[in-house]
Short mmCIF file of C-alpha atoms in Angstrom, two decimals:
data_model
loop_
_atom_site.label_atom_id
_atom_site.label_comp_id
_atom_site.label_asym_id
_atom_site.label_seq_id
_atom_site.Cartn_x
_atom_site.Cartn_y
_atom_site.Cartn_z
CA UNK A 1 -13.77 -26.96 35.37
CA UNK A 2 -14.28 -23.43 36.68
CA UNK A 3 -14.82 -20.41 34.45
CA UNK A 4 -15.31 -22.48 31.30
CA UNK A 5 -16.83 -19.53 29.37
CA UNK A 6 -13.86 -17.35 30.26
CA UNK A 7 -11.39 -20.02 29.17
CA UNK A 8 -13.24 -20.48 25.89
CA UNK A 9 -13.18 -16.75 25.27
CA UNK A 10 -9.46 -16.57 25.97
CA UNK A 11 -8.78 -19.45 23.57
CA UNK A 12 -10.83 -17.74 20.88
CA UNK A 13 -8.91 -14.50 21.39
CA UNK A 14 -5.61 -16.38 21.24
CA UNK A 15 -6.63 -17.98 17.96
CA UNK A 16 -7.37 -14.59 16.44
CA UNK A 17 -4.01 -13.19 17.58
CA UNK A 18 -2.13 -16.20 16.20
CA UNK A 19 -3.95 -15.96 12.88
CA UNK A 20 -3.79 -12.22 12.36
CA UNK A 21 -1.57 -10.68 15.03
CA UNK A 22 1.23 -9.03 13.07
CA UNK A 23 0.34 -9.74 9.47
CA UNK A 24 -1.36 -7.44 7.02
CA UNK A 25 -2.36 -9.94 4.35
CA UNK A 26 -3.46 -13.53 4.93
CA UNK A 27 0.05 -14.89 4.52
CA UNK A 28 1.05 -17.99 2.58
CA UNK A 29 3.58 -19.20 5.13
CA UNK A 30 5.05 -21.72 2.68
CA UNK A 31 6.41 -18.92 0.51
CA UNK A 32 10.01 -17.95 1.13
CA UNK A 33 10.99 -14.33 0.74
CA UNK A 34 14.18 -12.33 0.89
CA UNK A 35 14.03 -8.92 2.58
CA UNK A 36 16.58 -6.15 2.95
CA UNK A 37 17.11 -2.43 3.42
CA UNK A 38 18.27 -0.58 0.31
CA UNK A 39 19.39 2.94 -0.56
CA UNK A 40 19.06 4.57 -3.96
CA UNK A 41 19.48 8.07 -5.33
CA UNK A 42 16.70 10.37 -6.47
CA UNK A 43 16.90 12.96 -9.23
CA UNK A 44 17.95 15.62 -6.71
CA UNK A 45 21.00 13.59 -5.71
CA UNK A 46 19.63 12.66 -2.28
CA UNK A 47 19.44 9.11 -0.92
CA UNK A 48 16.13 7.35 -0.33
CA UNK A 49 16.00 4.55 2.21
CA UNK A 50 13.66 1.71 1.31
CA UNK A 51 12.51 -1.66 2.60
CA UNK A 52 12.56 -4.29 -0.14
CA UNK A 53 11.30 -7.87 -0.30
CA UNK A 54 11.58 -10.45 -3.07
CA UNK A 55 9.41 -13.52 -3.65
CA UNK A 56 10.89 -16.95 -4.16
CA UNK A 57 10.31 -17.54 -7.87
CA UNK A 58 12.35 -18.35 -10.96
CA UNK A 59 10.97 -15.68 -13.30
CA UNK A 60 10.85 -11.90 -13.00
CA UNK A 61 7.93 -10.83 -10.81
CA UNK A 62 5.52 -7.92 -11.06
CA UNK A 63 6.42 -5.22 -8.57
CA UNK A 64 4.68 -2.97 -6.06
CA UNK A 65 5.53 0.38 -4.50
CA UNK A 66 4.11 0.54 -0.96
CA UNK A 67 3.40 4.06 0.35
CA UNK A 68 3.27 4.25 4.12
CA UNK A 69 0.80 6.08 6.37
CA UNK A 70 1.44 9.47 7.97
CA UNK A 71 3.40 7.76 10.75
CA UNK A 72 6.21 7.00 8.32
CA UNK A 73 7.81 3.69 7.42
CA UNK A 74 6.43 1.68 10.33
CA UNK A 75 6.69 -1.98 11.31
CA UNK A 76 3.24 -2.50 9.83
CA UNK A 77 4.24 -0.98 6.48
CA UNK A 78 7.19 -3.36 6.35
CA UNK A 79 4.80 -6.24 7.04
CA UNK A 80 2.79 -5.21 3.98
CA UNK A 81 6.00 -5.35 1.91
CA UNK A 82 6.80 -8.82 3.20
CA UNK A 83 3.29 -10.12 2.67
CA UNK A 84 3.11 -8.83 -0.89
CA UNK A 85 6.40 -10.62 -1.54
CA UNK A 86 4.88 -13.80 -0.11
CA UNK A 87 2.15 -13.40 -2.74
CA UNK A 88 4.62 -13.22 -5.61
CA UNK A 89 5.47 -9.52 -5.94
CA UNK A 90 8.75 -7.66 -5.59
CA UNK A 91 7.68 -4.98 -3.11
CA UNK A 92 9.46 -1.80 -2.04
CA UNK A 93 8.39 0.77 0.55
CA UNK A 94 10.36 4.03 0.39
CA UNK A 95 10.83 5.96 3.60
CA UNK A 96 9.50 9.29 2.38
CA UNK A 97 11.12 10.93 5.40
CA UNK A 98 14.59 9.90 4.21
CA UNK A 99 15.57 13.49 3.50
CA UNK A 100 14.44 14.49 7.00
CA UNK A 101 16.64 11.88 8.68
CA UNK A 102 14.38 8.79 8.19
CA UNK A 103 11.34 7.76 10.21
CA UNK A 104 13.36 5.95 12.87
CA UNK A 105 15.40 9.06 13.70
CA UNK A 106 12.53 11.53 13.98
CA UNK A 107 10.73 12.26 17.23
CA UNK A 108 7.54 13.36 15.43
CA UNK A 109 7.19 11.69 12.00
CA UNK A 110 3.64 13.00 11.56
CA UNK A 111 4.77 16.60 11.86
CA UNK A 112 7.56 15.97 9.37
CA UNK A 113 5.12 14.31 6.94
CA UNK A 114 2.93 17.43 7.00
CA UNK A 115 5.89 19.54 5.92
CA UNK A 116 6.84 17.42 2.89
CA UNK A 117 6.51 19.34 -0.39
CA UNK A 118 4.38 17.37 -2.89
CA UNK A 119 7.00 17.71 -5.61
CA UNK A 120 9.69 16.14 -3.41
CA UNK A 121 7.38 13.21 -2.69
CA UNK A 122 6.97 12.67 -6.44
CA UNK A 123 10.73 12.82 -6.95
CA UNK A 124 11.27 10.11 -4.32
CA UNK A 125 8.47 7.94 -5.70
CA UNK A 126 9.94 8.27 -9.19
CA UNK A 127 13.29 7.15 -7.79
CA UNK A 128 11.55 4.15 -6.21
CA UNK A 129 9.86 3.31 -9.50
CA UNK A 130 13.18 3.55 -11.37
CA UNK A 131 14.94 1.43 -8.76
CA UNK A 132 12.35 -1.33 -9.18
CA UNK A 133 12.75 -1.14 -12.94
CA UNK A 134 16.50 -1.64 -12.53
CA UNK A 135 16.06 -4.95 -10.71
CA UNK A 136 16.45 -8.02 -12.88
CA UNK A 137 14.08 -9.90 -10.59
CA UNK A 138 11.28 -7.41 -11.27
CA UNK A 139 9.18 -6.83 -14.37
CA UNK A 140 9.66 -3.23 -15.36
CA UNK A 141 6.45 -3.33 -17.41
CA UNK A 142 4.29 -4.41 -14.46
CA UNK A 143 4.74 -2.00 -11.55
CA UNK A 144 1.83 -0.95 -9.36
CA UNK A 145 1.44 1.20 -6.27
CA UNK A 146 -0.56 0.82 -3.06
CA UNK A 147 -0.90 3.25 -0.18
CA UNK A 148 -2.76 3.65 3.09
CA UNK A 149 -4.37 6.74 4.66
CA UNK A 150 -1.94 9.58 3.82
CA UNK A 151 -0.18 7.07 1.58
CA UNK A 152 -3.48 6.29 -0.11
CA UNK A 153 -3.83 9.93 -1.03
CA UNK A 154 -0.25 9.96 -2.30
CA UNK A 155 -0.99 6.84 -4.35
CA UNK A 156 -3.90 8.56 -6.06
CA UNK A 157 -1.78 11.67 -6.66
CA UNK A 158 1.17 9.64 -7.95
CA UNK A 159 -1.10 7.92 -10.45
CA UNK A 160 -1.70 11.38 -11.94
CA UNK A 161 2.05 11.93 -12.27
CA UNK A 162 3.41 8.63 -13.58
CA UNK A 163 1.74 7.25 -16.72
CA UNK A 164 3.90 4.11 -16.52
CA UNK A 165 2.18 2.83 -13.37
CA UNK A 166 0.01 -0.17 -14.30
CA UNK A 167 -2.24 -0.38 -11.21
CA UNK A 168 -3.05 1.81 -8.22
CA UNK A 169 -4.71 0.74 -4.97
CA UNK A 170 -5.97 3.62 -2.83
CA UNK A 171 -6.76 2.52 0.72
CA UNK A 172 -8.96 5.11 2.47
CA UNK A 173 -6.90 7.97 1.07
CA UNK A 174 -8.16 11.38 -0.08
CA UNK A 175 -8.50 12.08 -3.78
CA UNK A 176 -6.08 14.30 -5.69
CA UNK A 177 -7.09 17.54 -7.34
CA UNK A 178 -9.96 16.29 -9.52
CA UNK A 179 -8.72 18.48 -12.34
CA UNK A 180 -5.67 16.21 -12.64
CA UNK A 181 -7.38 12.82 -12.90
CA UNK A 182 -7.44 13.02 -16.70
CA UNK A 183 -3.70 12.31 -16.54
CA UNK A 184 -4.24 8.90 -14.89
CA UNK A 185 -3.53 5.93 -17.14
CA UNK A 186 -3.63 3.09 -14.59
CA UNK A 187 -6.80 1.37 -13.36
CA UNK A 188 -7.51 2.49 -9.79
CA UNK A 189 -9.08 0.34 -7.07
CA UNK A 190 -10.36 2.08 -3.94
CA UNK A 191 -10.73 0.49 -0.50
CA UNK A 192 -12.91 2.38 2.00
CA UNK A 193 -14.45 1.71 5.40
CA UNK A 194 -18.13 2.36 5.93
CA UNK A 195 -17.49 4.35 9.11
CA UNK A 196 -15.02 6.74 7.49
CA UNK A 197 -17.32 9.63 6.57
CA UNK A 198 -14.44 12.12 6.35
CA UNK A 199 -12.91 10.29 3.38
CA UNK A 200 -16.09 8.83 1.91
CA UNK A 201 -17.85 12.18 1.64
CA UNK A 202 -15.95 12.94 -1.56
CA UNK A 203 -16.37 9.53 -3.20
CA UNK A 204 -19.30 10.57 -5.44
CA UNK A 205 -17.27 13.50 -6.79
CA UNK A 206 -14.23 11.28 -7.35
CA UNK A 207 -16.30 8.66 -9.14
CA UNK A 208 -17.94 11.30 -11.32
CA UNK A 209 -14.64 12.94 -12.24
CA UNK A 210 -13.00 9.63 -13.10
CA UNK A 211 -15.99 8.57 -15.19
CA UNK A 212 -16.07 11.85 -17.08
CA UNK A 213 -12.35 11.52 -17.79
CA UNK A 214 -12.86 7.98 -19.07
CA UNK A 215 -10.74 6.44 -16.32
CA UNK A 216 -11.13 3.09 -14.57
CA UNK A 217 -12.11 3.54 -10.92
CA UNK A 218 -13.61 0.64 -9.02
CA UNK A 219 -14.12 0.91 -5.30
CA UNK A 220 -15.69 -1.00 -2.42
CA UNK A 221 -16.96 0.34 0.89
CA UNK A 222 -16.54 -2.38 3.52
CA UNK A 223 -19.39 -2.63 6.07
CA UNK A 224 -18.69 -1.76 9.69
CA UNK A 225 -15.06 -0.87 9.02
CA UNK A 226 -13.43 2.39 10.04
CA UNK A 227 -10.51 4.44 8.78
CA UNK A 228 -7.30 2.41 8.78
CA UNK A 229 -9.14 -0.90 9.11
CA UNK A 230 -6.54 -2.89 7.17
CA UNK A 231 -4.04 -2.09 9.92
CA UNK A 232 -6.36 -2.01 12.94
CA UNK A 233 -8.41 -5.01 11.79
CA UNK A 234 -11.41 -3.61 13.67
CA UNK A 235 -13.58 -5.87 11.49
CA UNK A 236 -11.32 -8.85 10.68
CA UNK A 237 -13.68 -10.46 8.14
CA UNK A 238 -13.89 -7.23 6.14
CA UNK A 239 -10.12 -6.68 6.33
CA UNK A 240 -9.60 -10.17 4.93
CA UNK A 241 -12.19 -9.57 2.20
CA UNK A 242 -10.51 -6.30 1.26
CA UNK A 243 -7.09 -7.94 0.98
CA UNK A 244 -8.58 -10.68 -1.19
CA UNK A 245 -10.12 -8.01 -3.43
CA UNK A 246 -6.80 -6.15 -3.62
CA UNK A 247 -4.90 -9.28 -4.60
CA UNK A 248 -7.50 -10.14 -7.22
CA UNK A 249 -7.23 -6.65 -8.71
CA UNK A 250 -3.42 -6.76 -8.74
CA UNK A 251 -3.48 -10.18 -10.34
CA UNK A 252 -5.76 -8.93 -13.09
CA UNK A 253 -3.65 -5.85 -13.80
CA UNK A 254 -0.06 -6.95 -13.19
CA UNK A 255 0.15 -10.70 -13.69
CA UNK A 256 -0.92 -10.60 -17.32
CA UNK A 257 1.69 -11.05 -20.04
#
């Protein structure tokens, strides 16, 4: 057979695409989920559009707020919602550009994200939290939050603003004003790529501030990985290890009765 090495390489590439192509988490494909678009009101009387997924289970499930990147509520963010549901969580990703016409209707979501007032983001996240608490299929006493890049920074900031959050996962997001971390009540788990010096430069200060405030902050820097590595999967083994660490952390914090 001609070009055997090339054929072998193509088969290997195909295997990687099949295994990881469009999924965020290593998915349990036996788990059935229900997914839908929902709308709910915030305290200002505006509507927030969200993507919601339920696990297939008989008892109320812990719940997760998923905060998207600075590109808005993307296909990949919705995949995270679905995969968390496949792992047993009710998961909801709010489109934080809802008041600007929603991600899908904007020609430049990144520009619109930059213009969002922090207080309005908190209002919409609070509405998302309250909507999850209203669901009979979700445990109102076990709601966590996870975010990526810009959403990771918003996750950290939201943990300073909502004492009812039970777990926060910050994926390569900037820290909030360190003077506010004393308000955090939830354990925080940080996910960072080794080749992300822009974000990692402040990690020692974040760790020191959290320690001085008596807050729980565990974090892992994943070797060879860059910014956004959970989406880009530039180092697949480290992306898989990070997701396993995230799920372990969430299980410890949210699955307890």
